[in-house]
PDB file of C-alpha atoms in Angstrom:
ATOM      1  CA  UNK A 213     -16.703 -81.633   2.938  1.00 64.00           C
ATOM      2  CA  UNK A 214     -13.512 -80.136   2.067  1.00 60.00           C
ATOM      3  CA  UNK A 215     -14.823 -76.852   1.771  1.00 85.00           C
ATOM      4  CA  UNK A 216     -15.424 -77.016   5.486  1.00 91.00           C
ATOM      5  CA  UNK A 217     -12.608 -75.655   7.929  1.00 91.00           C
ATOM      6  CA  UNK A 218     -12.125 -74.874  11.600  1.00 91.00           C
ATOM      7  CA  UNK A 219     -12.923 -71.296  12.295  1.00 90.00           C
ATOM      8  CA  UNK A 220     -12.669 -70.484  16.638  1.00 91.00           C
ATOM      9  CA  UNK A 221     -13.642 -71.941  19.970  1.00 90.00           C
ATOM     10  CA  UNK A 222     -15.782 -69.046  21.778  1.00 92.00           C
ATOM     11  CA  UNK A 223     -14.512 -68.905  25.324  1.00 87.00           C
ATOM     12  CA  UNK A 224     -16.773 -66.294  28.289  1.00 87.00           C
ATOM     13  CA  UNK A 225     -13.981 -64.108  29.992  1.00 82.00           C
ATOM     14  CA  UNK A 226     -15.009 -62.894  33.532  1.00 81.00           C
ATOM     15  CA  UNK A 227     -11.752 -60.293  33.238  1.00 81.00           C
ATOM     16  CA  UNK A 228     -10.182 -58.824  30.213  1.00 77.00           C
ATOM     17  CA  UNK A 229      -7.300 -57.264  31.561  1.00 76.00           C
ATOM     18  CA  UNK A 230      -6.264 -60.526  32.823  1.00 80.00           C
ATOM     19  CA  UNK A 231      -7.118 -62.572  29.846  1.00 81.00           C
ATOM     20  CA  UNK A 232      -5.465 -59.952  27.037  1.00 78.00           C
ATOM     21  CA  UNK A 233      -2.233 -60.088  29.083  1.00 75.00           C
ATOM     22  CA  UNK A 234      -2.452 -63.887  28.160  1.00 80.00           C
ATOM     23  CA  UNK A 235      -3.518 -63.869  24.421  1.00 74.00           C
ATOM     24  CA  UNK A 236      -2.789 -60.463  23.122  1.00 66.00           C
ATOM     25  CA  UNK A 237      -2.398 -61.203  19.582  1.00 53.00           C
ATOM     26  CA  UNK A 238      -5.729 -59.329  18.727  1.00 44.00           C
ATOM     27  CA  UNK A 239      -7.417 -59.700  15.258  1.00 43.00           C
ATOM     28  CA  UNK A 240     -10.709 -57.850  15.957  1.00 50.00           C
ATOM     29  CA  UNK A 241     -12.822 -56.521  18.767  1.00 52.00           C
ATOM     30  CA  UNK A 242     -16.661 -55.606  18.506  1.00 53.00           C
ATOM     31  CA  UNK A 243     -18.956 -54.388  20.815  1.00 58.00           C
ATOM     32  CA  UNK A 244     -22.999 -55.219  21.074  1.00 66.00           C
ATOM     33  CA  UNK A 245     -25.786 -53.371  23.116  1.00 58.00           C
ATOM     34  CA  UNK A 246     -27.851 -56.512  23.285  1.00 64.00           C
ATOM     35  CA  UNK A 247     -27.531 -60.171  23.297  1.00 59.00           C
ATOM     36  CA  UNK A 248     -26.892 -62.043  19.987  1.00 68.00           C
ATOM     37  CA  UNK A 249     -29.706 -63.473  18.615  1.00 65.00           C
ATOM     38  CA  UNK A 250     -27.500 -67.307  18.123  1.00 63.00           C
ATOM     39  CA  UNK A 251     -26.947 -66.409  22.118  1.00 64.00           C
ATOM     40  CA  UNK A 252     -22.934 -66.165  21.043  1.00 69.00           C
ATOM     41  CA  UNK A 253     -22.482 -64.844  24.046  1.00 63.00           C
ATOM     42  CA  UNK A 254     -24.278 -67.017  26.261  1.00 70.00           C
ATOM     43  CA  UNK A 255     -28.025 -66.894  28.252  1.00 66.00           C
ATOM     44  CA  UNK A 256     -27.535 -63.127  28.498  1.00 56.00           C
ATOM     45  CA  UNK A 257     -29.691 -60.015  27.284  1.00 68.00           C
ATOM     46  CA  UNK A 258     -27.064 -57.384  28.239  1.00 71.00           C
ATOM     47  CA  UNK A 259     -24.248 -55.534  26.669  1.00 81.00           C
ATOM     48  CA  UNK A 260     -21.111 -57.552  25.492  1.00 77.00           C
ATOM     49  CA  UNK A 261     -18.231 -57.349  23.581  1.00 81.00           C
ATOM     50  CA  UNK A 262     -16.513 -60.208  21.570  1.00 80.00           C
ATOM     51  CA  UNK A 263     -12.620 -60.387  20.777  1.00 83.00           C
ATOM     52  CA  UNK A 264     -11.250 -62.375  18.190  1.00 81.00           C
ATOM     53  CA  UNK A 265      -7.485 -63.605  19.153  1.00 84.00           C
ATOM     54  CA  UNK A 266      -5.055 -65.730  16.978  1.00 83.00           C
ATOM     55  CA  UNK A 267      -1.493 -66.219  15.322  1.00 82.00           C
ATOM     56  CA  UNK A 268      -3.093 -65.101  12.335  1.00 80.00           C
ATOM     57  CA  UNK A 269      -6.842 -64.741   9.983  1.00 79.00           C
ATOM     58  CA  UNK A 270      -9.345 -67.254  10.359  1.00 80.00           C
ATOM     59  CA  UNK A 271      -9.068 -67.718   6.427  1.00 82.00           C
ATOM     60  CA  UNK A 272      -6.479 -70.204   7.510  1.00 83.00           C
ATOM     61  CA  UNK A 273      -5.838 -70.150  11.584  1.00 86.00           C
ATOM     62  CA  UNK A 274      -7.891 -71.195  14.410  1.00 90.00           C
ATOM     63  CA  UNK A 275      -8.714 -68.733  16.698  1.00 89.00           C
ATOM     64  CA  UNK A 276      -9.741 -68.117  19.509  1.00 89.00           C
ATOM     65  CA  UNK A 277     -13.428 -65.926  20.396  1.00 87.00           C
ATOM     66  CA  UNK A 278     -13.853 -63.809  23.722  1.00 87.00           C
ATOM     67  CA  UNK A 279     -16.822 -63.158  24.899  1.00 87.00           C
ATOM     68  CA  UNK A 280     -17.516 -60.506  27.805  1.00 84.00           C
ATOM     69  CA  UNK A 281     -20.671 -60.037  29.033  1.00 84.00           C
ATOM     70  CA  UNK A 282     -20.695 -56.837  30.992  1.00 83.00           C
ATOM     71  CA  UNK A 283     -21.359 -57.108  34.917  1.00 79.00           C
ATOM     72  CA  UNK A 284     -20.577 -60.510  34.918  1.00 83.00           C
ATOM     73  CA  UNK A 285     -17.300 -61.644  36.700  1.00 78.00           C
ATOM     74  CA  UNK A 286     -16.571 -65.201  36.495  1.00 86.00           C
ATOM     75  CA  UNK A 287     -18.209 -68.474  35.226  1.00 90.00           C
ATOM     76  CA  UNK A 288     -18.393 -71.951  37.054  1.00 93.00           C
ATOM     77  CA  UNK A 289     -16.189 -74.338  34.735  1.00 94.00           C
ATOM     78  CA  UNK A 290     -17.330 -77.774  33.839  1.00 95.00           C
ATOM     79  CA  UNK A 291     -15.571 -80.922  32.136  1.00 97.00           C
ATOM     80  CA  UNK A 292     -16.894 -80.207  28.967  1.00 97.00           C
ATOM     81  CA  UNK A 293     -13.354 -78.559  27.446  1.00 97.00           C
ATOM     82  CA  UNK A 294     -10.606 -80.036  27.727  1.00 97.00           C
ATOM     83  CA  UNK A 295      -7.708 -77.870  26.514  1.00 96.00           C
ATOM     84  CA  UNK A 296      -6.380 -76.255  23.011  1.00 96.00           C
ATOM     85  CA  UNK A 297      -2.601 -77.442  22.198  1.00 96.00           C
ATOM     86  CA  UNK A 298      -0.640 -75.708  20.224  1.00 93.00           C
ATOM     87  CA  UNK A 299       3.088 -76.056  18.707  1.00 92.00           C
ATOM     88  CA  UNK A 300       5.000 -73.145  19.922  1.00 89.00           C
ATOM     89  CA  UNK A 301       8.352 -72.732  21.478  1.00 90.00           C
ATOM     90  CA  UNK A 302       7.384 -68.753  21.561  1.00 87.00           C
ATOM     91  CA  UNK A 303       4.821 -69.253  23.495  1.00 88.00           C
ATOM     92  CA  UNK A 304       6.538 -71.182  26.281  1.00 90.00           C
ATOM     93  CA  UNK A 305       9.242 -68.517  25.958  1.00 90.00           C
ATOM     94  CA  UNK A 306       6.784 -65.953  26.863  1.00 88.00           C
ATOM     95  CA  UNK A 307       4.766 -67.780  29.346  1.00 89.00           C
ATOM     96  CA  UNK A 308       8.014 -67.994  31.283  1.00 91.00           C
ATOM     97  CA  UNK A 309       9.123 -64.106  30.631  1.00 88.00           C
ATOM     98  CA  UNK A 310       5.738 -63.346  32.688  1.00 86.00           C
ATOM     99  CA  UNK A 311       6.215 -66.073  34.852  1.00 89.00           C
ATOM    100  CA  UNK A 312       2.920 -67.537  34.128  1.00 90.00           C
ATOM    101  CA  UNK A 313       2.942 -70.842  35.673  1.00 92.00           C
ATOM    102  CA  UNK A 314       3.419 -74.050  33.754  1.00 94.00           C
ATOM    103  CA  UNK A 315       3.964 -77.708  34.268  1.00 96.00           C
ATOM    104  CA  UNK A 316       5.362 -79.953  32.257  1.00 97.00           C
ATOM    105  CA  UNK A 317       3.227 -82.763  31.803  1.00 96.00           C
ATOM    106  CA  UNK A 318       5.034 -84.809  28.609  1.00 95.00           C
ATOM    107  CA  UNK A 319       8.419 -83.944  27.739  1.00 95.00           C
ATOM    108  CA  UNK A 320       8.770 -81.000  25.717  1.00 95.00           C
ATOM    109  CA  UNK A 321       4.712 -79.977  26.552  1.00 96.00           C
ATOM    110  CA  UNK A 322       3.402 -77.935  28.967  1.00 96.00           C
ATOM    111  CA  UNK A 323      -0.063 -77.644  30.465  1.00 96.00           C
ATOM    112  CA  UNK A 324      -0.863 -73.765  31.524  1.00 94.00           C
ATOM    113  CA  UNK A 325      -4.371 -72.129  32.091  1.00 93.00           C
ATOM    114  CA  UNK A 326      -5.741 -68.463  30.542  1.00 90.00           C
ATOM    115  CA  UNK A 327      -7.758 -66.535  33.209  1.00 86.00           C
ATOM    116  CA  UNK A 328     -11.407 -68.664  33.815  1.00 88.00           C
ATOM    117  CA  UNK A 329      -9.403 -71.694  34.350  1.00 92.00           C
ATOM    118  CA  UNK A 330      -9.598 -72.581  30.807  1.00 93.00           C
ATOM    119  CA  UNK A 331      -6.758 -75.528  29.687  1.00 95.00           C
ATOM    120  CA  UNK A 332      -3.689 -74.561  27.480  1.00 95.00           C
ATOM    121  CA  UNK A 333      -1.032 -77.443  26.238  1.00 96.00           C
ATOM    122  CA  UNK A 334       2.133 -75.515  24.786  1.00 94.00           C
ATOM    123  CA  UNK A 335       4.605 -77.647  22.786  1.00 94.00           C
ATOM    124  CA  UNK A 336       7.922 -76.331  23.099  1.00 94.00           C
ATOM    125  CA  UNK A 337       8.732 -76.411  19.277  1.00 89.00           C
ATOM    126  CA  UNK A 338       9.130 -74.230  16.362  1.00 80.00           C
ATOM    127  CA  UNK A 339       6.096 -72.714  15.092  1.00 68.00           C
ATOM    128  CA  UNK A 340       4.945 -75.047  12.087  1.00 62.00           C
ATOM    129  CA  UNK A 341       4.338 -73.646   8.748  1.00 67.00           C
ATOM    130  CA  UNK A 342       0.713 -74.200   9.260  1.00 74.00           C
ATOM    131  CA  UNK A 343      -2.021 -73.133  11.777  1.00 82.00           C
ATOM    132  CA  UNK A 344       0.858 -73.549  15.066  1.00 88.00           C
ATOM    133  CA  UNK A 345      -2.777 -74.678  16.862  1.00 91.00           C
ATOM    134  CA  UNK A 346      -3.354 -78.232  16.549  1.00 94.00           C
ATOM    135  CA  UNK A 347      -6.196 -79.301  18.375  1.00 97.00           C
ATOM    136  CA  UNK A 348      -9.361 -78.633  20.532  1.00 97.00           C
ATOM    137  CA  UNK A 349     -10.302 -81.335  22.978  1.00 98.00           C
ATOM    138  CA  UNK A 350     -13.651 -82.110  23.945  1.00 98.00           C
ATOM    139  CA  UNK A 351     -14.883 -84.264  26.777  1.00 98.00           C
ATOM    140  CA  UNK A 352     -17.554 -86.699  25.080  1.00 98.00           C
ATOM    141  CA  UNK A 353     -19.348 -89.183  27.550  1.00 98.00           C
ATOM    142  CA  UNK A 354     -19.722 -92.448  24.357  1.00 97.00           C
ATOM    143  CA  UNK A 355     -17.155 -92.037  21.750  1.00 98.00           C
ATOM    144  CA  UNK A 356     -18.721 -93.900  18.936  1.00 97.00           C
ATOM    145  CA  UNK A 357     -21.999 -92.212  19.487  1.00 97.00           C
ATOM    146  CA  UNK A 358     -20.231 -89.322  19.021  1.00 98.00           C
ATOM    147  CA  UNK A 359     -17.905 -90.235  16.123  1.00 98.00           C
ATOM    148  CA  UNK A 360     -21.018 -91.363  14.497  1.00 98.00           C
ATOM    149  CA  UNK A 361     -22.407 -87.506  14.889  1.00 98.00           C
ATOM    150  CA  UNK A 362     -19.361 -85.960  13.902  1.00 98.00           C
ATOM    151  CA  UNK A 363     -18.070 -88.488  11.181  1.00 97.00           C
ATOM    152  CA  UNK A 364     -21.284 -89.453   9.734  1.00 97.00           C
ATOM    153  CA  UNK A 365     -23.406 -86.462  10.140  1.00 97.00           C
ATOM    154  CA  UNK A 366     -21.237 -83.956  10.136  1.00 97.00           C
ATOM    155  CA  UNK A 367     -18.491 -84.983   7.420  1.00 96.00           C
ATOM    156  CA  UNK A 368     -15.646 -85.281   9.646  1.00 97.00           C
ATOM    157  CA  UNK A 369     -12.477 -87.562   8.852  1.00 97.00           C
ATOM    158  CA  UNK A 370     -10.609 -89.917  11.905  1.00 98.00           C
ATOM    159  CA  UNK A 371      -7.213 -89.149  11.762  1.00 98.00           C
ATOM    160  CA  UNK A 372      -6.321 -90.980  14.662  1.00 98.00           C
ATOM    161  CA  UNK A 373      -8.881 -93.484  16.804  1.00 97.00           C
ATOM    162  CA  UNK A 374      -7.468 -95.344  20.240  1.00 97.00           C
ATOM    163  CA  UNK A 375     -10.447 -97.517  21.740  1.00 95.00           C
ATOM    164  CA  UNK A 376      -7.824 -98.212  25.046  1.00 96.00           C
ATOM    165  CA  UNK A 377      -7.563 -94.661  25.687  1.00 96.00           C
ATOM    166  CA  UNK A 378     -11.162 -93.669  23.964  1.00 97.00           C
ATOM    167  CA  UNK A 379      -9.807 -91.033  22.219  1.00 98.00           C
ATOM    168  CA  UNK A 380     -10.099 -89.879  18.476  1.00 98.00           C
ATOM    169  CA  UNK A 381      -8.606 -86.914  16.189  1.00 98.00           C
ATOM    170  CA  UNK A 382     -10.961 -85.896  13.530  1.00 98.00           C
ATOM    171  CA  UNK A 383     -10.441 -82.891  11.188  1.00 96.00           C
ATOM    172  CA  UNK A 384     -12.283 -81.775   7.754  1.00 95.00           C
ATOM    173  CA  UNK A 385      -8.081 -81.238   6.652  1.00 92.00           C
ATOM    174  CA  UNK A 386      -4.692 -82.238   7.038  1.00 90.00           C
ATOM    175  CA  UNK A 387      -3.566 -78.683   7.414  1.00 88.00           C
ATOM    176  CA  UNK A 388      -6.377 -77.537   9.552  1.00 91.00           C
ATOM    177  CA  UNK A 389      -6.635 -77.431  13.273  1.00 93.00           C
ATOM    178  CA  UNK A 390      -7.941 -80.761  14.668  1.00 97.00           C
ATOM    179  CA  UNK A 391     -10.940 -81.872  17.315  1.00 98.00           C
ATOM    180  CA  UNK A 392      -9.863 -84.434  19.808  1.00 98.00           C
ATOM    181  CA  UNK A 393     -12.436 -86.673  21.641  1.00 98.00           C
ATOM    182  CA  UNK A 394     -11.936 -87.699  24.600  1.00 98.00           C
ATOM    183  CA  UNK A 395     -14.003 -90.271  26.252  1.00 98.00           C
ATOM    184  CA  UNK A 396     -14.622 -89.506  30.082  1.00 97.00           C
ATOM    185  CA  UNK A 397     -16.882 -90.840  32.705  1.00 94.00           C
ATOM    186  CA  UNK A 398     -19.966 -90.265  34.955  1.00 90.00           C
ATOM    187  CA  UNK A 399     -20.485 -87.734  31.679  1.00 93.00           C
ATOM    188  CA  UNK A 400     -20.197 -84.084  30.462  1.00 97.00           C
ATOM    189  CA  UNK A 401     -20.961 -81.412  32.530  1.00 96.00           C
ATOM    190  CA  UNK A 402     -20.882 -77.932  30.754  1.00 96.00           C
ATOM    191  CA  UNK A 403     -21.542 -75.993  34.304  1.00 93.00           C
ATOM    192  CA  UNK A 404     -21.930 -71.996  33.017  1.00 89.00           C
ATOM    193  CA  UNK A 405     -18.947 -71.795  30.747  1.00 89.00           C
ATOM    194  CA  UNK A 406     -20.066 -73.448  27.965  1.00 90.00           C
ATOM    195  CA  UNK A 407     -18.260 -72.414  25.211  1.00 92.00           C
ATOM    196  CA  UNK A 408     -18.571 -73.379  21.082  1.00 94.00           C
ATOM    197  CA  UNK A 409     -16.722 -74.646  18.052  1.00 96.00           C
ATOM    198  CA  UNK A 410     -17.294 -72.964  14.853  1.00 94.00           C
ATOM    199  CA  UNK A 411     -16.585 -74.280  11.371  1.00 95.00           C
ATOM    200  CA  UNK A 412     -17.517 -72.373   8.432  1.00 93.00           C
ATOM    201  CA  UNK A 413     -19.128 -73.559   4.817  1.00 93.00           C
ATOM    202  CA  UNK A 414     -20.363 -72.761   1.950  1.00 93.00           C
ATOM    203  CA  UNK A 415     -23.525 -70.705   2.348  1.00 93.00           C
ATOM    204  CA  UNK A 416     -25.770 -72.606   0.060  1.00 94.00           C
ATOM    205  CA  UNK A 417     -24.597 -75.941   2.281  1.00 95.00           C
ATOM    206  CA  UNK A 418     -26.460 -74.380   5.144  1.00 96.00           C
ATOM    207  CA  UNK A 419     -29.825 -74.926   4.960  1.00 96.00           C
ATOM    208  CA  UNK A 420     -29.454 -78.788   3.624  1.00 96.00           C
ATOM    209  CA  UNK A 421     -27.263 -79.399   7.192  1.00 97.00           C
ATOM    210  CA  UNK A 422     -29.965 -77.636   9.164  1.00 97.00           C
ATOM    211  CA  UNK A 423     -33.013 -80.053   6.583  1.00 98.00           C
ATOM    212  CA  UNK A 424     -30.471 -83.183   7.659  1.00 97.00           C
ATOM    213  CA  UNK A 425     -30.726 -82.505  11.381  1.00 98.00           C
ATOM    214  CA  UNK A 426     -33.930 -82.516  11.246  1.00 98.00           C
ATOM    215  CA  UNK A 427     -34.118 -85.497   9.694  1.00 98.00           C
ATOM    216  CA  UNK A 428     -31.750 -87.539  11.802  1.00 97.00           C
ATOM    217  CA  UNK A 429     -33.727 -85.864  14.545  1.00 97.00           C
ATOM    218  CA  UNK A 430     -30.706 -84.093  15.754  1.00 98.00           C
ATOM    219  CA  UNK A 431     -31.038 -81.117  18.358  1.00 97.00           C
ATOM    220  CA  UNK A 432     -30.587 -77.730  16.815  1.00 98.00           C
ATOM    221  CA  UNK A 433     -30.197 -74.884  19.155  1.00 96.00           C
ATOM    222  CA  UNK A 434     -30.559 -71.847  16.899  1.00 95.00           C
ATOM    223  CA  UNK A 435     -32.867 -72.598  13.095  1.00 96.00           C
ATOM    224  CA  UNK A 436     -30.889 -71.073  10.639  1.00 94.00           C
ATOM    225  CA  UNK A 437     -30.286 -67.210  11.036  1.00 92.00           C
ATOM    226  CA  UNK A 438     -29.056 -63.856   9.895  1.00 88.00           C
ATOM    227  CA  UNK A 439     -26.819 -62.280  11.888  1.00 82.00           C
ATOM    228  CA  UNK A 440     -26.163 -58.638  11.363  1.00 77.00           C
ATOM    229  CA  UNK A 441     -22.204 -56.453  12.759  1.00 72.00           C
ATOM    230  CA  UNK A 442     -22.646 -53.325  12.718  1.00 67.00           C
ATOM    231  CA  UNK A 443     -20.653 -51.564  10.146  1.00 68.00           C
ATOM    232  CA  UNK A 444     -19.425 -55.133   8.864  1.00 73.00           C
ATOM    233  CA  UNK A 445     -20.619 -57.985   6.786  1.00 76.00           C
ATOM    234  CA  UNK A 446     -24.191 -60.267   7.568  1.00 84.00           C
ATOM    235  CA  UNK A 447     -23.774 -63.605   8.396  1.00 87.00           C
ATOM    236  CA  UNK A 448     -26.216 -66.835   8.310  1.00 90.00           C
ATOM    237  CA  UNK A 449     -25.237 -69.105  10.879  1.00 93.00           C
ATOM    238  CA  UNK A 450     -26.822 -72.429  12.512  1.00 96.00           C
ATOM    239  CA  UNK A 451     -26.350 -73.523  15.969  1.00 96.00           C
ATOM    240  CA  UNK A 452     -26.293 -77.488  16.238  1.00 97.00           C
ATOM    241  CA  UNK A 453     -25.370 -79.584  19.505  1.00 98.00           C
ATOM    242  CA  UNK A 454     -23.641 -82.945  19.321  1.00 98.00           C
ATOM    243  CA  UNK A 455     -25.003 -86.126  21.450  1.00 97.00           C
ATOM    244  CA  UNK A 456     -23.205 -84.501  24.575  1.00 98.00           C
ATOM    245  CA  UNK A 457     -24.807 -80.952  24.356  1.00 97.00           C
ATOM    246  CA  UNK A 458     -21.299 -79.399  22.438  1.00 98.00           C
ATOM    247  CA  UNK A 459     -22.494 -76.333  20.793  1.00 96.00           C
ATOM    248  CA  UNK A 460     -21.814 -76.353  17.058  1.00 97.00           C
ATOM    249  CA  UNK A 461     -21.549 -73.313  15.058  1.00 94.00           C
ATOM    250  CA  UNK A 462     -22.096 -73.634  11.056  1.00 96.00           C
ATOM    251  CA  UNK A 463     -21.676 -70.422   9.223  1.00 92.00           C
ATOM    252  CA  UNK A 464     -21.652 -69.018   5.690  1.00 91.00           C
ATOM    253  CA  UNK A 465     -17.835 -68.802   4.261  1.00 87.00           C
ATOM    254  CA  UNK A 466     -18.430 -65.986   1.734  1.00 83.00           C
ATOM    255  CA  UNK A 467     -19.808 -63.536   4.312  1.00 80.00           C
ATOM    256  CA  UNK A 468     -18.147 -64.921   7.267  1.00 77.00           C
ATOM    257  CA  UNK A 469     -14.438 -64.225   5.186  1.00 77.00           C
ATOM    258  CA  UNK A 470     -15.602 -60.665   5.063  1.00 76.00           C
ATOM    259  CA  UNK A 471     -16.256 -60.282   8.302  1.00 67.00           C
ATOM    260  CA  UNK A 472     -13.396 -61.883   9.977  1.00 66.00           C
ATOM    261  CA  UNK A 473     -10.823 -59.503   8.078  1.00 68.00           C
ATOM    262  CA  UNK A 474      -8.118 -58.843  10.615  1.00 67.00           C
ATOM    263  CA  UNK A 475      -8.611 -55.133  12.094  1.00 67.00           C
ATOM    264  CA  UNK A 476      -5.394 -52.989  11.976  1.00 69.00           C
ATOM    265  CA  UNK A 477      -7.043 -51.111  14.854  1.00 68.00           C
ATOM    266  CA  UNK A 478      -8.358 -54.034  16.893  1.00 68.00           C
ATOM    267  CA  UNK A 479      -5.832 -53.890  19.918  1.00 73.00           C
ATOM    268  CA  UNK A 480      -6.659 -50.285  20.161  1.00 75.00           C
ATOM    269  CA  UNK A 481     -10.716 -51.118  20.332  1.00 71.00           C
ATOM    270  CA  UNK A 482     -10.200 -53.880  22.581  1.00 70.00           C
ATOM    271  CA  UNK A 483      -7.808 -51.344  25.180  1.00 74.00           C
ATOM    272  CA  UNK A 484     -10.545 -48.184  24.530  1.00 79.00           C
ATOM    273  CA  UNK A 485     -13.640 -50.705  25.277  1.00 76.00           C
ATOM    274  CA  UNK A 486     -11.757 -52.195  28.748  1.00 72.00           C
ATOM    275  CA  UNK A 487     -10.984 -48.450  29.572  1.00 77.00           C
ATOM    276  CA  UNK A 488     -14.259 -47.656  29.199  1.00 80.00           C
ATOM    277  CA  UNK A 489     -15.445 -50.264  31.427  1.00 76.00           C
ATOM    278  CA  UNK A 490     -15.842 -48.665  34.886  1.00 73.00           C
ATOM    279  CA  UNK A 491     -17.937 -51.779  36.120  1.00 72.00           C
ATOM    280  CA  UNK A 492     -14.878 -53.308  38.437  1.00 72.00           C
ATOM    281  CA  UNK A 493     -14.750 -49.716  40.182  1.00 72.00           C
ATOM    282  CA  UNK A 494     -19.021 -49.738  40.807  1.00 60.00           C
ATOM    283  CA  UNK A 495     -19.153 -53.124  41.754  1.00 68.00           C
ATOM    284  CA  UNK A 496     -15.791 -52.189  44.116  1.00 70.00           C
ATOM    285  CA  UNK A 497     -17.711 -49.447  45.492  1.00 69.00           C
ATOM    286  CA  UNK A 498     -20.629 -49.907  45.959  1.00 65.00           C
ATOM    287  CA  UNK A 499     -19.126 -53.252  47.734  1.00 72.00           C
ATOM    288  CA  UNK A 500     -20.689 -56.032  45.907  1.00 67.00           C
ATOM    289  CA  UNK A 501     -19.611 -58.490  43.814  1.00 71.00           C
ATOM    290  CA  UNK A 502     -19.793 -58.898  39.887  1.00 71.00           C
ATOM    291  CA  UNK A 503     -22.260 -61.414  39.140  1.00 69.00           C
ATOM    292  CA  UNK A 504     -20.945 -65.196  38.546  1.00 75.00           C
ATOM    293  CA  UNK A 505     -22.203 -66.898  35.740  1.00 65.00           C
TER     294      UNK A 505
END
């Protein structure tokens, strides 16, 4: 399994202006007519853009994916995600430059939100020579169902395990970004915003993951598919979900590292495509709202 590696947690964004004032650090932006045929960006048929955000490539960071359906303004949050921390005294610096609001919830960490309402724990420390993101945290509703799933099944390591505080680290490697579970109750409600982790491997490893599913009689969202960028490299993917409904992306290293080649003109893509979007001015006058998802 240690050809596997955290790839990006695919977040919908009701408003881009607002969310690229928060992450900014853009590595590429694409635009799609029609919905993705792995429904990356959600139940919806429309147009849609994606954003790709990070301290650096996915050939070694953890990233963050932005999905924007267009027409639709906001999405109803659920417990399902709990938050992304990540070591950065640069970022707290920042956050505090704009005045974006923070608490301090541990000494030396502080909990902030991006636009959506979506969970961000900032360590105020020097950026480590690794991936400065650390970890993903997930809401799971019986933690050693799920550790069996993502351990057993899915070739994940524990790192860390607490039964008192039912919470486990697990990671595929020390230097990769890490997913926390965290054990809640009255269970996991993924509401509208759903998002997805992504982990890459080795192409030929995907259709024996998708044969073992089956096998364990696991629930697979999206059978093993081609999916085609325009302009860019063709991907195979397969869509999983863990005991808790957690959407689980598995895609094909060799075509995915071609794709996911930073874009020295993705800042500019991402500011023409949001210039280009005159939806907030229909919607404002023809006096209705954007659509909530």
């Amino acid at each position: 399994m240690a050809a596997r590696r955290a790839l990006h947690f695919v977040f919908k964004v009701g408003n881009r202006f607002q969310t690229a004032r928060f992450y900014r650090d853009v590595l590429r932006h694409e635009e799609f007519e029609e919905g993705c045929k792995a429904a990356c960006n959600g139940p919806y048929d429309g147009k849609w853009s994606k954003t790709m955000v990070g301290f650096g490539p996915e050939d070694d960071h953890f990233v963050a994916e932005l999905t924007y359906n267009y027409g639709v303004g906001d999405y109803k949050l659920g417990n399902d995600f709990m938050g992304i921390t990540l070591a950065s005294s640069q970022a707290v610096s920042n956050a505090r430059k704009l005045e974006w609001p923070l608490t301090e919830v541990a000494e030396g960490v502080f909990e902030t939100e991006a636009p959506g309402g979506y969970k961000f724990y900032l360590q105020n420390r020097s950026l480590p020579q690794s991936d400065p993101v650390l970890k993903v945290t997930l809401a799971v509703s019986d933690l050693q169902k799920s550790l069996n799933y993502w351990c057993n099944l899915l070739g994940m390591k524990i790192y860390e395990k607490d039964e008192e505080k039912q919470r486990a680290l697990l990671g595929y490697a020390d230097n990769q970004c890490k997913l926390e579970l965290q054990g809640v109750k009255g269970g996991v409600d993924h509401a509208a915003a759903f998002g997805r982790i992504a982990f890459s491997c080795p192409q030929k490893e995907l259709p024996d993951l998708e044969d073992l599913m089956k096998r364990e009689n696991q629930k697979i969202l999206t059978p093993l598919v081609s999916l085609d960028t325009p302009g860019k490299a063709t991907v195979q993917v397969v869509i999983l979900a863990d005991p808790d409904g957690h959407e689980i992306c598995f895609v094909g290293d060799e075509a995915f590292r071609e794709l996911s080649k930073m874009d020295p003109e993705g800042s500019k893509l991402l500011d023409d495509a949001m210039a280009a979007d005159k939806s907030d001015e229909w919607f404002a006058k023809h006096n209705k709202p954007k659509a909530s998802g």
